[in-house]
Short mmCIF file of C-alpha atoms in Angstrom, two decimals:
data_model
loop_
_atom_site.label_atom_id
_atom_site.label_comp_id
_atom_site.label_asym_id
_atom_site.label_seq_id
_atom_site.Cartn_x
_atom_site.Cartn_y
_atom_site.Cartn_z
CA MET A 1 23.02 3.67 -19.78
CA GLY A 2 25.34 1.61 -17.52
CA THR A 3 25.53 -1.88 -16.10
CA SER A 4 25.22 -2.60 -12.41
CA VAL A 5 25.82 -5.59 -10.21
CA PHE A 6 23.47 -6.78 -7.58
CA GLU A 7 25.33 -9.27 -5.35
CA THR A 8 24.52 -11.42 -2.30
CA GLY A 9 27.24 -13.09 -0.37
CA ALA A 10 25.05 -15.84 1.03
CA LEU A 11 21.52 -16.01 0.15
CA THR A 12 19.43 -18.51 2.12
CA THR A 13 17.05 -20.26 -0.25
CA GLY A 14 14.58 -21.71 2.19
CA ALA A 15 12.51 -24.63 1.13
CA GLY A 16 11.19 -22.59 -1.89
CA THR A 17 8.08 -20.42 -2.42
CA ALA A 18 5.31 -21.22 -4.97
CA ASP A 19 4.09 -18.58 -7.35
CA ASN A 20 1.68 -15.97 -6.24
CA VAL A 21 2.82 -16.45 -2.60
CA SER A 22 4.68 -13.61 -0.62
CA LEU A 23 8.45 -14.28 -0.88
CA THR A 24 10.16 -14.69 2.55
CA THR A 25 12.45 -11.91 3.86
CA LEU A 26 16.25 -12.47 3.08
CA ASN A 27 15.19 -15.50 0.85
CA PHE A 28 15.20 -13.46 -2.49
CA MET A 29 17.00 -10.97 -4.46
CA ALA A 30 14.78 -8.29 -6.22
CA ILE A 31 15.32 -5.21 -8.38
CA GLN A 32 12.70 -2.65 -8.80
CA GLY A 33 12.76 0.05 -11.43
CA GLY A 34 13.98 3.36 -10.38
CA THR A 35 11.33 5.48 -12.15
CA ALA A 36 7.90 5.00 -13.79
CA THR A 37 9.46 4.69 -17.25
CA GLN A 38 12.87 3.35 -16.61
CA ALA A 39 13.86 0.10 -18.48
CA SER A 40 16.47 -2.35 -17.21
CA PHE A 41 17.55 -5.76 -18.73
CA VAL A 42 19.50 -8.63 -17.47
CA GLU A 43 22.83 -9.30 -18.67
CA GLU A 44 23.94 -12.04 -16.46
CA VAL A 45 22.78 -14.41 -13.61
CA TYR A 46 25.38 -16.26 -11.54
CA MET A 47 24.79 -18.62 -8.60
CA GLY A 48 27.40 -20.54 -6.62
CA GLY A 49 26.15 -23.22 -4.23
CA GLN A 50 27.43 -23.09 -0.62
CA ALA A 51 25.62 -26.06 0.76
CA THR A 52 27.50 -28.49 3.08
CA ALA A 53 25.34 -31.49 1.72
CA SER A 54 23.38 -32.33 -1.24
CA ALA A 55 20.75 -29.66 -1.85
CA PRO A 56 18.95 -29.77 -5.12
CA THR A 57 17.74 -26.21 -5.86
CA ILE A 58 15.21 -24.67 -8.20
CA MET A 59 15.85 -21.03 -8.56
CA LEU A 60 13.31 -18.89 -10.54
CA LEU A 61 14.14 -15.41 -12.10
CA GLY A 62 10.69 -13.96 -12.48
CA ARG A 63 8.71 -10.79 -12.65
CA ASP A 64 6.60 -9.97 -9.43
CA SER A 65 2.74 -9.39 -9.63
CA THR A 66 2.97 -7.55 -6.22
CA VAL A 67 6.15 -5.31 -5.92
CA GLY A 68 8.06 -4.64 -2.77
CA VAL A 69 6.86 -1.87 -0.57
CA GLY A 70 9.31 -0.22 1.90
CA MET A 71 12.51 -1.68 0.47
CA VAL A 72 15.15 -1.85 3.10
CA ALA A 73 18.50 -0.59 2.14
CA LEU A 74 21.21 -3.28 1.50
CA VAL A 75 23.63 -4.11 4.18
CA THR A 76 26.96 -5.98 3.84
CA PRO A 77 27.69 -8.59 2.47
CA ASN A 78 25.02 -7.48 -0.17
CA SER A 79 25.83 -4.91 -2.59
CA PHE A 80 24.53 -2.97 -5.70
CA GLY A 81 26.71 -0.79 -7.78
CA LEU A 82 28.16 0.07 -11.17
CA THR A 83 30.08 -2.65 -12.86
CA ASN A 84 32.59 -0.11 -14.24
CA PRO A 85 33.91 2.58 -11.72
CA SER A 86 33.63 5.30 -14.35
CA GLY A 87 30.15 4.22 -15.67
CA ALA A 88 27.42 6.70 -16.20
CA VAL A 89 25.57 7.18 -12.91
CA VAL A 90 21.77 7.10 -13.46
CA THR A 91 19.76 9.87 -11.71
CA ALA A 92 17.23 7.34 -10.29
CA ILE A 93 18.96 4.01 -10.05
CA PRO A 94 16.89 0.80 -9.80
CA VAL A 95 16.36 -0.40 -6.16
CA ALA A 96 17.85 -3.61 -5.21
CA PHE A 97 16.73 -5.29 -2.00
CA VAL A 98 16.50 -8.50 -0.10
CA THR A 99 13.86 -7.55 2.42
CA ALA A 100 11.05 -4.90 2.61
CA SER A 101 9.56 -3.40 5.70
CA GLY A 102 6.11 -3.24 4.14
CA THR A 103 5.12 -5.53 1.39
CA GLN A 104 7.36 -8.47 0.38
CA PRO A 105 7.35 -9.19 -3.52
CA ILE A 106 5.15 -11.82 -4.89
CA ARG A 107 6.43 -13.78 -7.95
CA SER A 108 3.74 -13.66 -10.60
CA ASN A 109 1.92 -16.85 -11.51
CA SER A 110 0.94 -15.54 -14.88
CA VAL A 111 1.47 -18.02 -17.65
CA THR A 112 2.21 -15.18 -20.11
CA LEU A 113 4.95 -13.56 -17.89
CA ALA A 114 8.38 -15.10 -18.67
CA LYS A 115 10.28 -16.77 -16.05
CA LYS A 116 13.68 -18.30 -16.17
CA ASN A 117 14.36 -21.53 -14.31
CA PHE A 118 17.91 -22.61 -13.02
CA THR A 119 17.96 -25.96 -11.36
CA PHE A 120 21.24 -27.08 -9.96
CA ASN A 121 22.69 -28.68 -6.82
CA SER A 122 23.74 -26.06 -4.35
CA PHE A 123 26.40 -28.57 -2.93
CA GLY A 124 29.30 -27.56 -5.14
CA GLY A 125 27.11 -26.53 -8.17
CA ILE A 126 27.56 -23.42 -10.19
CA VAL A 127 25.18 -21.77 -12.69
CA LYS A 128 26.16 -18.94 -14.88
CA ALA A 129 23.74 -17.56 -17.66
CA SER A 130 25.15 -14.84 -19.85
CA TYR A 131 22.96 -12.80 -21.97
CA GLN A 132 25.28 -9.99 -22.98
CA ASN A 133 25.17 -10.44 -26.58
CA THR A 134 21.45 -11.54 -27.00
CA GLN A 135 18.58 -9.58 -28.08
CA ASP A 136 15.28 -9.22 -26.15
CA ARG A 137 16.77 -9.94 -22.87
CA PHE A 138 14.74 -10.51 -19.71
CA GLY A 139 13.85 -7.12 -18.32
CA ILE A 140 11.80 -4.72 -16.32
CA ILE A 141 10.02 -1.51 -17.31
CA GLY A 142 8.67 1.15 -14.83
CA SER A 143 8.34 0.23 -11.22
CA THR A 144 4.94 -1.22 -10.79
CA ALA A 145 3.48 -4.65 -11.10
CA SER A 146 3.72 -6.76 -13.17
CA LEU A 147 6.57 -5.51 -15.30
CA GLY A 148 8.51 -3.21 -13.03
CA GLU A 149 10.23 -5.62 -10.75
CA LEU A 150 12.08 -8.96 -11.02
CA SER A 151 13.14 -11.30 -8.33
CA LEU A 152 15.41 -14.33 -8.03
CA SER A 153 14.15 -16.93 -5.39
CA ALA A 154 13.73 -20.57 -4.94
CA PHE A 155 10.70 -22.51 -6.06
CA THR A 156 8.76 -25.18 -4.06
CA GLY A 157 10.78 -28.51 -3.70
CA THR A 158 14.14 -26.83 -2.91
CA THR A 159 16.39 -28.22 -0.24
CA THR A 160 17.19 -25.35 2.07
CA SER A 161 20.80 -24.10 1.57
CA SER A 162 22.81 -20.99 0.89
CA ILE A 163 24.10 -19.54 -2.32
CA GLY A 164 26.22 -16.73 -3.38
CA ALA A 165 24.67 -14.90 -6.32
CA HIS A 166 24.87 -11.87 -8.55
CA ILE A 167 22.66 -10.37 -11.16
CA ILE A 168 24.10 -7.87 -13.77
CA ILE A 169 21.64 -5.46 -15.17
CA GLU A 170 21.80 -2.88 -17.84
CA VAL A 171 19.86 0.32 -17.11
CA MET A 172 18.73 1.97 -20.29
CA MET B 1 31.01 -9.83 -40.92
CA ARG B 2 27.80 -10.38 -39.08
CA SER B 3 27.00 -13.97 -38.11
CA LYS B 4 23.76 -15.64 -36.99
CA ARG B 5 25.84 -16.58 -33.78
CA ASP B 6 26.85 -12.97 -33.03
CA GLN B 7 23.89 -12.51 -30.63
CA GLN B 8 24.57 -15.63 -28.59
CA GLY B 9 24.81 -15.86 -24.91
CA GLU B 10 26.03 -18.80 -22.83
CA LEU B 11 24.49 -21.11 -20.17
CA LEU B 12 26.91 -22.95 -17.82
CA ILE B 13 25.71 -25.44 -15.07
CA ASP B 14 28.81 -26.95 -13.44
CA HIS B 15 28.42 -29.97 -11.32
CA THR B 16 31.94 -31.26 -11.77
CA PHE B 17 32.32 -31.34 -8.00
CA SER B 18 28.75 -31.80 -7.02
CA PRO B 19 26.27 -34.55 -6.66
CA GLY B 20 24.25 -32.82 -9.37
CA ILE B 21 20.60 -33.43 -10.26
CA THR B 22 19.21 -36.81 -11.05
CA PRO B 23 16.59 -37.16 -13.82
CA GLU B 24 14.22 -38.67 -11.23
CA TRP B 25 14.38 -35.71 -8.97
CA ALA B 26 13.86 -33.46 -11.82
CA ALA B 27 10.74 -35.26 -12.93
CA ALA B 28 9.35 -35.56 -9.44
CA HIS B 29 9.80 -31.87 -8.98
CA GLY B 30 8.88 -30.64 -12.43
CA ALA B 31 12.18 -28.96 -12.88
CA THR B 32 12.71 -27.80 -16.38
CA GLY B 33 15.90 -27.02 -18.30
CA PRO B 34 19.03 -29.12 -18.58
CA VAL B 35 19.35 -31.85 -15.91
CA VAL B 36 23.02 -32.08 -15.15
CA GLY B 37 24.18 -35.04 -13.23
CA ALA B 38 27.00 -35.71 -10.77
CA GLY B 39 30.42 -34.77 -12.05
CA LYS B 40 29.08 -33.31 -15.22
CA LYS B 41 29.45 -29.98 -16.68
CA TYR B 42 26.84 -28.57 -19.23
CA GLU B 43 27.77 -25.64 -21.53
CA SER B 44 25.53 -24.37 -24.26
CA GLY B 45 25.10 -21.35 -26.40
CA LEU B 46 21.87 -19.40 -25.48
CA ILE B 47 19.75 -17.02 -27.30
CA ASN B 48 16.54 -15.24 -26.35
CA CYS B 49 13.56 -15.84 -28.75
CA LYS B 50 12.89 -12.50 -30.49
CA HIS B 51 9.15 -12.93 -30.25
CA CYS B 52 8.49 -14.25 -26.80
CA GLY B 53 11.75 -13.59 -25.01
CA SER B 54 12.22 -17.13 -23.72
CA ASP B 55 15.62 -18.84 -23.46
CA VAL B 56 16.55 -20.99 -26.40
CA LEU B 57 19.36 -23.35 -25.81
CA LEU B 58 21.37 -24.02 -28.85
CA HIS B 59 21.89 -27.91 -28.63
CA PRO B 60 25.06 -28.58 -30.59
CA GLN B 61 23.66 -32.09 -31.72
CA ARG B 62 20.35 -30.67 -33.01
CA MET B 63 20.00 -31.74 -36.67
CA ARG B 64 16.62 -30.38 -37.70
CA GLU B 65 16.36 -26.67 -38.78
CA ARG B 66 16.03 -23.98 -36.13
CA GLU B 67 13.38 -21.44 -36.53
CA TRP B 68 14.29 -18.10 -38.10
CA CYS B 69 12.36 -14.93 -38.47
CA TRP B 70 13.28 -13.04 -41.59
CA THR B 71 11.56 -9.89 -40.39
CA CYS B 72 13.59 -9.78 -37.27
CA ASP B 73 16.52 -11.38 -38.80
CA ALA B 74 16.92 -13.47 -35.67
CA TYR B 75 16.31 -16.98 -34.17
CA ILE B 76 12.95 -17.66 -32.54
CA CYS B 77 11.93 -20.67 -30.46
CA ASP B 78 10.10 -23.65 -31.64
CA ASN B 79 6.93 -22.62 -29.97
CA CYS B 80 6.74 -19.30 -31.79
CA GLY B 81 7.96 -20.95 -35.14
CA LEU B 82 4.96 -23.35 -34.80
CA LEU B 83 2.47 -20.53 -34.05
CA ARG B 84 3.62 -18.69 -36.99
CA LYS B 85 3.13 -21.74 -39.27
CA LEU B 86 -0.37 -22.23 -38.05
CA GLY B 87 -1.43 -18.87 -39.55
CA ASP B 88 -3.45 -16.01 -38.02
CA TYR B 89 -0.18 -14.94 -36.32
CA THR B 90 0.50 -11.19 -35.64
CA HIS B 91 4.30 -10.47 -35.86
CA LYS B 92 5.48 -8.76 -32.60
CA THR B 93 8.62 -8.81 -30.77
CA ALA B 94 8.87 -9.50 -27.05
CA ARG B 95 9.92 -5.85 -26.62
CA GLN B 96 6.97 -4.57 -28.56
CA GLN B 97 4.68 -6.64 -26.51
CA MET B 98 6.30 -5.47 -23.23
CA GLU B 99 5.91 -1.78 -24.43
CA GLU B 100 2.30 -2.39 -25.31
CA VAL B 101 1.40 -3.72 -21.94
CA PHE B 102 3.33 -0.88 -20.19
CA ASN B 103 1.63 1.73 -22.38
CA ARG B 104 -1.83 0.31 -21.57
CA TYR B 105 -1.06 0.39 -17.99
CA GLN B 106 0.05 3.93 -18.04
CA ARG B 107 -3.11 5.01 -19.90
CA SER B 108 -5.18 3.34 -17.36
CA PHE B 109 -4.48 6.23 -14.82
#
């Protein structure tokens, strides 16, 4: 067990993507399970707006009905690593990515798969949701659709801007 | 000593230095959750419903009783509370449901 942080320095939201539509490369943050049975749970979601003019933003944390294929390794300023430098290193860590060379993730439109909605203004706005002490946190299990991958991306109606964000997950 | 609030998270939406979100914009775009206007900061306790896993914001001014599951010894959301009262309700936690779906998927190979 150990907690890891997936961070993006400047994530472009785009104008938002509807459910059940392929997400646009570099417009999402996604985490896919590292093995067929691995479970991970979200501890914290943080988003800090970087817009230079008013930009109402609808960010959804949801599970993907089509998982990414050919996930491209992160490059700076994005990062994914253990929160504590002496934390336990998992043999097959989850895969964090912002683009895929094959299939891009598709956020599920299932009405029985939970999603979390964070609506804020990216012009100076900040959102932080902490789940550290809660039970039954939002999580993924395995590495296949529709429970094995989560993504954070903008929903339709968003005004294009940039945000800095991180997701802390606990790998069980 | 254990408290009902032990397992509480926190939601912060800070528009102190931001134009924020107007109720009209939120309504027009179907945005759910707290609508925080210009110059406002929203802070609230947060729990996950033990039965469905959804976020439950603990509104400090709520007067009516909050739904509590004695089996789980945890808060649940109003929707799950209502379903439980309507009867014919199978008690399952969100994690149990998730594991069931996952196991069904694994067996399908």
